Amino acid sequence: MPSPIVGLHHVTAIASDPQQNLDFYTEVLGLRFVKRTVNFDDPGTYHFYFGDDAGSPGTILTFFPWPHASRGLAGVGEVTRTAFSVPSSSLDYWIQRLSDQKILVERSGQRFEEQVLTFPDPDGMKLEIVAHADAGPVKAPRFASVPPEHAIRGFFGVTLYERDATATTAILNVMGFHKVDEQGNRLRFAAEGNALGNHIDLYIDPSAAYGRVGAGSVHHIAFRAKDDTAQQEWREEIAKHLDVTPVLDRTYFHSIYFREPGGVLFELATDPPGFALDEPIESLGEELRIPEWLEPRRALIEKRLTPLTLHKDLPPFEAKTEQGTAV
């Protein structure tokens, strides 16, 4: 068998306003802007990557910010919740922080063994903060105003909205995720170990309508492959059950894609080479990085992109004229 899949590598979603998206995830949630690049399939638009200080697999939330994108509609065949992990002692801190930013945060109560907060991002994407006893060590983003002891560690997991669990359960089992608990119409799956993003929930509603992709929607979720060899071995295994793409070079990782039976787009992404491939870790995200094959078009690409300002070392949403990296 291939090297085990231990959890999520990244989650990719759709946003509308690029600056609003950047400000929320860096200044409110305290994530690091680890890569500023473009959508390789649509180079006139950005692709943002947020994560811990090093951009570690299991911490990366990415966005395609399409200005003026219409709002998506959550439904079957989509990821409807993206959950972050924080220490159990940090829950009250996050309630206060989000409330201070006038963000409607709901204390959703206990789910399985954890306490959960639910709140929207500026495009209505539903996020969760899970108070987790095994939240793990921190690589706190160096420019965040969130104290390191309360910093988001990475993903806790995601929730997939499904009409039926049978076929999706089967493919999760193939990938090494097995049912570990059940609560009403929510089924929890986990792989061996305690890696970030190790929890995949299925929320089952046989009568639910299908969703519509747009701003605030998750586009796909990516699981971790240890390296290229493991990815190829997994590709051969998955191809026995589902259609799967060839390996695609995403510069910072290599990817294969397949759609699970319930409709959610899955990716399997390699851990290497990582986000320090083309810029020092000290200045991740501060300049636009594009692959070599797009460099001849850089001037045109930059002309089409919305100018951004990355604010550093400032409390959320306070005066931003003195400091920042303007591009």
Short mmCIF file of C-alpha atoms in Angstrom, two decimals:
data_model
loop_
_atom_site.label_atom_id
_atom_site.label_comp_id
_atom_site.label_asym_id
_atom_site.label_seq_id
_atom_site.Cartn_x
_atom_site.Cartn_y
_atom_site.Cartn_z
CA MET A 1 0.00 0.00 0.00
CA PRO A 2 1.10 3.62 -0.51
CA SER A 3 2.27 5.78 2.37
CA PRO A 4 -0.82 6.64 4.47
CA ILE A 5 -2.86 9.76 3.84
CA VAL A 6 -2.72 11.48 7.22
CA GLY A 7 -5.07 14.42 6.70
CA LEU A 8 -5.80 17.51 4.64
CA HIS A 9 -3.13 19.39 2.71
CA HIS A 10 -5.25 22.43 1.85
CA VAL A 11 -8.77 23.69 1.22
CA THR A 12 -9.48 25.94 -1.78
CA ALA A 13 -12.45 28.32 -1.86
CA ILE A 14 -13.84 31.21 -3.90
CA ALA A 15 -13.94 34.82 -2.72
CA SER A 16 -15.01 38.12 -4.28
CA ASP A 17 -12.99 41.17 -3.22
CA PRO A 18 -9.24 40.37 -3.00
CA GLN A 19 -8.32 43.04 -0.45
CA GLN A 20 -11.26 42.19 1.79
CA ASN A 21 -10.29 38.52 1.67
CA LEU A 22 -6.66 39.31 2.47
CA ASP A 23 -7.54 41.56 5.39
CA PHE A 24 -9.97 39.12 6.98
CA TYR A 25 -7.73 36.08 6.98
CA THR A 26 -4.56 37.89 8.04
CA GLU A 27 -5.91 40.57 10.37
CA VAL A 28 -8.93 38.86 11.93
CA LEU A 29 -7.96 35.19 11.91
CA GLY A 30 -4.23 35.88 12.20
CA LEU A 31 -3.13 33.56 9.40
CA ARG A 32 0.00 34.28 7.41
CA PHE A 33 -0.21 35.28 3.75
CA VAL A 34 2.19 32.60 2.55
CA LYS A 35 1.83 32.95 -1.21
CA ARG A 36 0.58 35.59 -3.63
CA THR A 37 0.29 34.02 -7.06
CA VAL A 38 -2.26 33.62 -9.86
CA ASN A 39 -4.78 31.05 -10.92
CA PHE A 40 -2.73 29.00 -13.37
CA ASP A 41 -5.86 28.29 -15.43
CA ASP A 42 -6.94 31.95 -15.36
CA PRO A 43 -3.76 34.05 -14.90
CA GLY A 44 -5.66 37.33 -14.84
CA THR A 45 -6.93 36.51 -11.34
CA TYR A 46 -5.15 35.90 -8.05
CA HIS A 47 -4.62 32.71 -6.13
CA PHE A 48 -4.04 33.41 -2.43
CA TYR A 49 -2.60 30.99 0.13
CA PHE A 50 -2.97 31.49 3.90
CA GLY A 51 -1.53 29.28 6.63
CA ASP A 52 0.83 29.05 9.58
CA ASP A 53 4.18 30.82 9.60
CA ALA A 54 5.83 28.24 7.34
CA GLY A 55 2.87 27.38 5.14
CA SER A 56 2.82 23.83 6.49
CA PRO A 57 0.59 21.18 4.90
CA GLY A 58 -2.57 20.89 6.93
CA THR A 59 -2.77 24.66 7.57
CA ILE A 60 -3.31 26.05 4.08
CA LEU A 61 -6.57 27.76 3.11
CA THR A 62 -6.43 29.07 -0.45
CA PHE A 63 -8.73 31.35 -2.44
CA PHE A 64 -9.53 32.29 -5.99
CA PRO A 65 -10.73 35.88 -5.42
CA TRP A 66 -12.89 36.82 -8.40
CA PRO A 67 -14.05 40.44 -8.13
CA HIS A 68 -17.82 40.81 -8.46
CA ALA A 69 -18.38 37.04 -8.18
CA SER A 70 -21.97 36.22 -7.22
CA ARG A 71 -22.63 34.54 -3.89
CA GLY A 72 -22.66 30.75 -3.86
CA LEU A 73 -25.41 28.60 -2.40
CA ALA A 74 -24.47 25.79 -0.02
CA GLY A 75 -25.91 22.38 -0.78
CA VAL A 76 -25.30 18.72 -1.50
CA GLY A 77 -22.02 17.89 -3.19
CA GLU A 78 -20.14 20.66 -1.41
CA VAL A 79 -18.00 21.27 1.64
CA THR A 80 -20.23 23.39 3.86
CA ARG A 81 -17.96 23.87 6.89
CA THR A 82 -14.21 24.38 7.14
CA ALA A 83 -12.97 23.92 10.70
CA PHE A 84 -9.79 25.23 12.33
CA SER A 85 -8.13 23.75 15.42
CA VAL A 86 -7.22 25.81 18.48
CA PRO A 87 -6.31 24.75 22.04
CA SER A 88 -9.23 24.08 24.38
CA SER A 89 -8.20 27.07 26.51
CA SER A 90 -8.52 29.47 23.54
CA LEU A 91 -12.27 29.30 22.94
CA ASP A 92 -13.17 32.35 25.04
CA TYR A 93 -10.38 34.35 23.38
CA TRP A 94 -11.85 33.66 19.95
CA ILE A 95 -15.39 34.46 21.03
CA GLN A 96 -14.19 37.85 22.27
CA ARG A 97 -11.96 38.53 19.25
CA LEU A 98 -14.64 37.77 16.69
CA SER A 99 -17.30 39.66 18.64
CA ASP A 100 -15.01 42.71 18.85
CA GLN A 101 -14.85 42.66 15.04
CA LYS A 102 -18.67 42.67 14.87
CA ILE A 103 -18.64 39.15 13.42
CA LEU A 104 -21.71 37.11 14.23
CA VAL A 105 -20.24 34.11 16.05
CA GLU A 106 -22.38 31.25 17.29
CA ARG A 107 -21.29 29.02 20.12
CA SER A 108 -22.57 25.83 18.53
CA GLY A 109 -22.04 23.72 21.63
CA GLN A 110 -20.42 20.34 21.90
CA ARG A 111 -19.96 18.21 18.80
CA PHE A 112 -18.64 14.79 19.65
CA GLU A 113 -15.98 15.68 22.25
CA GLU A 114 -15.19 19.27 21.18
CA GLN A 115 -16.70 22.72 21.63
CA VAL A 116 -17.36 24.50 18.32
CA LEU A 117 -17.72 28.13 17.22
CA THR A 118 -19.38 28.88 13.87
CA PHE A 119 -19.10 32.16 11.94
CA PRO A 120 -19.01 33.48 8.35
CA ASP A 121 -16.19 35.08 6.41
CA PRO A 122 -16.95 38.27 4.40
CA ASP A 123 -18.37 36.18 1.51
CA GLY A 124 -20.57 34.06 3.75
CA MET A 125 -18.30 31.00 3.79
CA LYS A 126 -19.05 29.08 6.98
CA LEU A 127 -16.00 28.62 9.19
CA GLU A 128 -15.62 26.83 12.49
CA ILE A 129 -13.15 27.05 15.33
CA VAL A 130 -12.88 23.79 17.24
CA ALA A 131 -11.45 23.75 20.76
CA HIS A 132 -9.27 20.68 20.54
CA ALA A 133 -7.42 19.04 23.41
CA ASP A 134 -4.78 17.76 20.95
CA ALA A 135 -4.43 20.98 18.95
CA GLY A 136 -0.69 20.39 18.63
CA PRO A 137 2.34 22.70 18.51
CA VAL A 138 2.13 26.17 17.06
CA LYS A 139 4.03 27.85 14.22
CA ALA A 140 2.54 31.24 14.95
CA PRO A 141 2.49 33.69 12.01
CA ARG A 142 5.14 36.30 12.70
CA PHE A 143 3.02 39.31 11.69
CA ALA A 144 -0.25 38.35 13.39
CA SER A 145 -1.88 40.21 16.27
CA VAL A 146 -3.17 36.91 17.69
CA PRO A 147 -1.05 35.81 20.67
CA PRO A 148 0.87 32.61 19.83
CA GLU A 149 -0.85 30.64 22.57
CA HIS A 150 -4.22 31.30 20.90
CA ALA A 151 -3.09 31.05 17.27
CA ILE A 152 -4.93 28.78 14.86
CA ARG A 153 -2.89 25.59 14.57
CA GLY A 154 -4.28 24.52 11.20
CA PHE A 155 -7.28 22.53 10.09
CA PHE A 156 -9.40 20.39 12.36
CA GLY A 157 -11.34 19.10 9.36
CA VAL A 158 -14.23 19.71 6.97
CA THR A 159 -17.90 18.81 6.63
CA LEU A 160 -19.20 17.30 3.39
CA TYR A 161 -22.92 17.68 2.67
CA GLU A 162 -24.30 14.44 1.19
CA ARG A 163 -27.61 12.81 0.37
CA ASP A 164 -26.29 9.34 1.10
CA ALA A 165 -23.20 8.11 2.91
CA THR A 166 -22.66 4.71 1.31
CA ALA A 167 -20.52 5.43 -1.75
CA THR A 168 -18.60 8.28 -0.12
CA THR A 169 -17.85 6.08 2.88
CA ALA A 170 -16.42 3.45 0.56
CA ILE A 171 -13.95 5.84 -1.10
CA LEU A 172 -12.95 7.38 2.25
CA ASN A 173 -12.22 3.85 3.47
CA VAL A 174 -10.02 3.25 0.42
CA MET A 175 -8.12 6.43 1.34
CA GLY A 176 -7.60 5.24 4.92
CA PHE A 177 -10.37 7.25 6.61
CA HIS A 178 -12.74 5.15 8.72
CA LYS A 179 -15.84 6.00 10.71
CA VAL A 180 -14.94 6.75 14.30
CA ASP A 181 -18.20 8.25 15.60
CA GLU A 182 -21.77 9.16 14.74
CA GLN A 183 -24.02 11.92 16.08
CA GLY A 184 -27.50 12.16 14.58
CA ASN A 185 -27.09 12.60 10.83
CA ARG A 186 -23.39 13.51 11.15
CA LEU A 187 -20.79 10.79 10.60
CA ARG A 188 -17.16 11.37 11.55
CA PHE A 189 -14.24 9.76 9.72
CA ALA A 190 -10.55 9.95 10.62
CA ALA A 191 -7.27 8.47 9.48
CA GLU A 192 -4.68 6.97 11.78
CA GLY A 193 -2.68 9.42 13.87
CA ASN A 194 -3.35 13.01 14.86
CA ALA A 195 -2.26 15.06 11.87
CA LEU A 196 -3.86 18.42 11.13
CA GLY A 197 -7.05 18.13 9.09
CA ASN A 198 -7.61 14.55 10.14
CA HIS A 199 -11.41 14.80 10.61
CA ILE A 200 -13.83 14.39 7.70
CA ASP A 201 -17.51 14.70 8.63
CA LEU A 202 -20.40 13.65 6.41
CA TYR A 203 -23.64 15.51 7.06
CA ILE A 204 -26.46 13.41 5.58
CA ASP A 205 -29.77 14.83 4.33
CA PRO A 206 -31.52 12.67 1.70
CA SER A 207 -33.88 15.49 0.68
CA ALA A 208 -31.35 18.33 0.44
CA ALA A 209 -30.88 20.34 -2.75
CA TYR A 210 -27.63 20.63 -4.64
CA GLY A 211 -25.49 23.71 -4.11
CA ARG A 212 -24.36 26.46 -6.48
CA VAL A 213 -20.70 27.42 -6.68
CA GLY A 214 -19.84 31.08 -6.12
CA ALA A 215 -18.20 33.44 -3.67
CA GLY A 216 -18.22 31.82 -0.25
CA SER A 217 -18.10 28.27 -1.68
CA VAL A 218 -15.37 25.70 -1.21
CA HIS A 219 -14.06 24.71 -4.64
CA HIS A 220 -12.20 21.56 -3.54
CA ILE A 221 -10.32 19.94 -0.69
CA ALA A 222 -6.83 18.45 -0.96
CA PHE A 223 -5.42 15.55 1.01
CA ARG A 224 -1.72 15.01 1.69
CA ALA A 225 0.58 12.73 -0.25
CA LYS A 226 3.99 12.22 1.33
CA ASP A 227 5.85 12.64 -1.99
CA ASP A 228 5.61 11.99 -5.73
CA THR A 229 6.05 8.24 -5.31
CA ALA A 230 3.23 7.98 -2.79
CA GLN A 231 1.01 10.14 -4.99
CA GLN A 232 1.57 7.92 -8.01
CA GLU A 233 0.80 4.82 -5.96
CA TRP A 234 -2.39 6.43 -4.68
CA ARG A 235 -3.33 7.46 -8.21
CA GLU A 236 -3.16 3.84 -9.30
CA GLU A 237 -5.27 2.78 -6.32
CA ILE A 238 -7.91 5.50 -6.75
CA ALA A 239 -8.14 4.82 -10.50
CA LYS A 240 -9.53 1.39 -9.63
CA HIS A 241 -12.62 3.14 -8.27
CA LEU A 242 -12.94 6.62 -9.81
CA ASP A 243 -11.77 8.71 -12.75
CA VAL A 244 -8.62 10.58 -11.78
CA THR A 245 -6.59 13.23 -13.62
CA PRO A 246 -2.94 13.01 -14.64
CA VAL A 247 -0.42 14.63 -12.30
CA LEU A 248 -0.47 18.42 -12.61
CA ASP A 249 2.41 20.67 -11.57
CA ARG A 250 1.18 23.39 -9.21
CA THR A 251 4.75 24.64 -8.56
CA TYR A 252 4.53 24.34 -4.76
CA PHE A 253 3.09 20.81 -4.90
CA HIS A 254 1.99 18.25 -7.49
CA SER A 255 -1.69 17.39 -7.76
CA ILE A 256 -4.19 14.82 -8.95
CA TYR A 257 -7.95 15.40 -8.87
CA PHE A 258 -11.00 13.17 -8.65
CA ARG A 259 -14.64 13.69 -7.68
CA GLU A 260 -15.96 11.55 -4.85
CA PRO A 261 -19.33 9.84 -5.49
CA GLY A 262 -21.31 12.50 -3.59
CA GLY A 263 -19.96 15.25 -5.82
CA VAL A 264 -17.19 16.93 -3.80
CA LEU A 265 -13.97 17.54 -5.75
CA PHE A 266 -10.98 15.89 -4.07
CA GLU A 267 -7.31 16.55 -4.71
CA LEU A 268 -4.24 14.67 -3.56
CA ALA A 269 -1.30 17.10 -3.22
CA THR A 270 2.33 16.35 -2.39
CA ASP A 271 3.95 17.85 0.71
CA PRO A 272 7.08 18.95 -1.21
CA PRO A 273 8.45 21.17 -2.57
CA GLY A 274 6.60 23.76 -0.43
CA PHE A 275 6.10 27.52 -0.42
CA ALA A 276 9.72 28.54 0.23
CA LEU A 277 10.62 27.25 -3.22
CA ASP A 278 10.75 30.69 -4.84
CA GLU A 279 11.05 33.20 -1.97
CA PRO A 280 12.58 33.33 1.51
CA ILE A 281 10.37 32.23 4.38
CA GLU A 282 10.96 35.64 6.01
CA SER A 283 9.09 37.42 3.19
CA LEU A 284 6.47 34.89 2.10
CA GLY A 285 3.52 36.47 0.33
CA GLU A 286 5.00 39.93 -0.03
CA GLU A 287 5.54 39.84 -3.80
CA LEU A 288 3.70 38.31 -6.72
CA ARG A 289 5.17 34.94 -7.66
CA ILE A 290 4.27 33.24 -10.92
CA PRO A 291 5.62 30.11 -12.63
CA GLU A 292 8.40 30.43 -15.17
CA TRP A 293 6.13 29.67 -18.09
CA LEU A 294 4.06 32.76 -17.25
CA GLU A 295 7.00 35.15 -16.76
CA PRO A 296 6.89 36.42 -20.37
CA ARG A 297 3.34 37.65 -19.62
CA ARG A 298 4.13 39.18 -16.21
CA ALA A 299 3.60 42.82 -17.24
CA LEU A 300 0.17 42.06 -18.69
CA ILE A 301 -0.81 39.89 -15.71
CA GLU A 302 0.19 42.55 -13.17
CA LYS A 303 -1.75 45.19 -15.11
CA ARG A 304 -4.92 43.10 -14.85
CA LEU A 305 -4.62 42.29 -11.14
CA THR A 306 -6.13 44.43 -8.38
CA PRO A 307 -3.40 46.27 -6.39
CA LEU A 308 -3.07 44.95 -2.84
CA THR A 309 -1.71 46.15 0.47
CA LEU A 310 -0.46 43.58 2.96
CA HIS A 311 -0.65 45.07 6.44
CA LYS A 312 1.81 43.87 9.05
CA ASP A 313 2.25 44.37 12.81
CA LEU A 314 -1.07 46.18 13.24
CA PRO A 315 -4.23 45.37 15.21
CA PRO A 316 -7.20 44.42 12.99
CA PHE A 317 -8.74 47.19 10.91
CA GLU A 318 -6.96 50.10 12.60
CA ALA A 319 -5.03 52.88 10.82
CA LYS A 320 -3.08 51.38 7.94
CA THR A 321 -1.38 54.31 6.29
CA GLU A 322 1.96 54.14 8.06
CA GLN A 323 2.91 50.49 7.64
CA GLY A 324 2.26 47.85 5.03
CA THR A 325 3.58 46.33 1.88
CA ALA A 326 1.92 48.03 -1.07
CA VAL A 327 2.06 46.32 -4.44
#
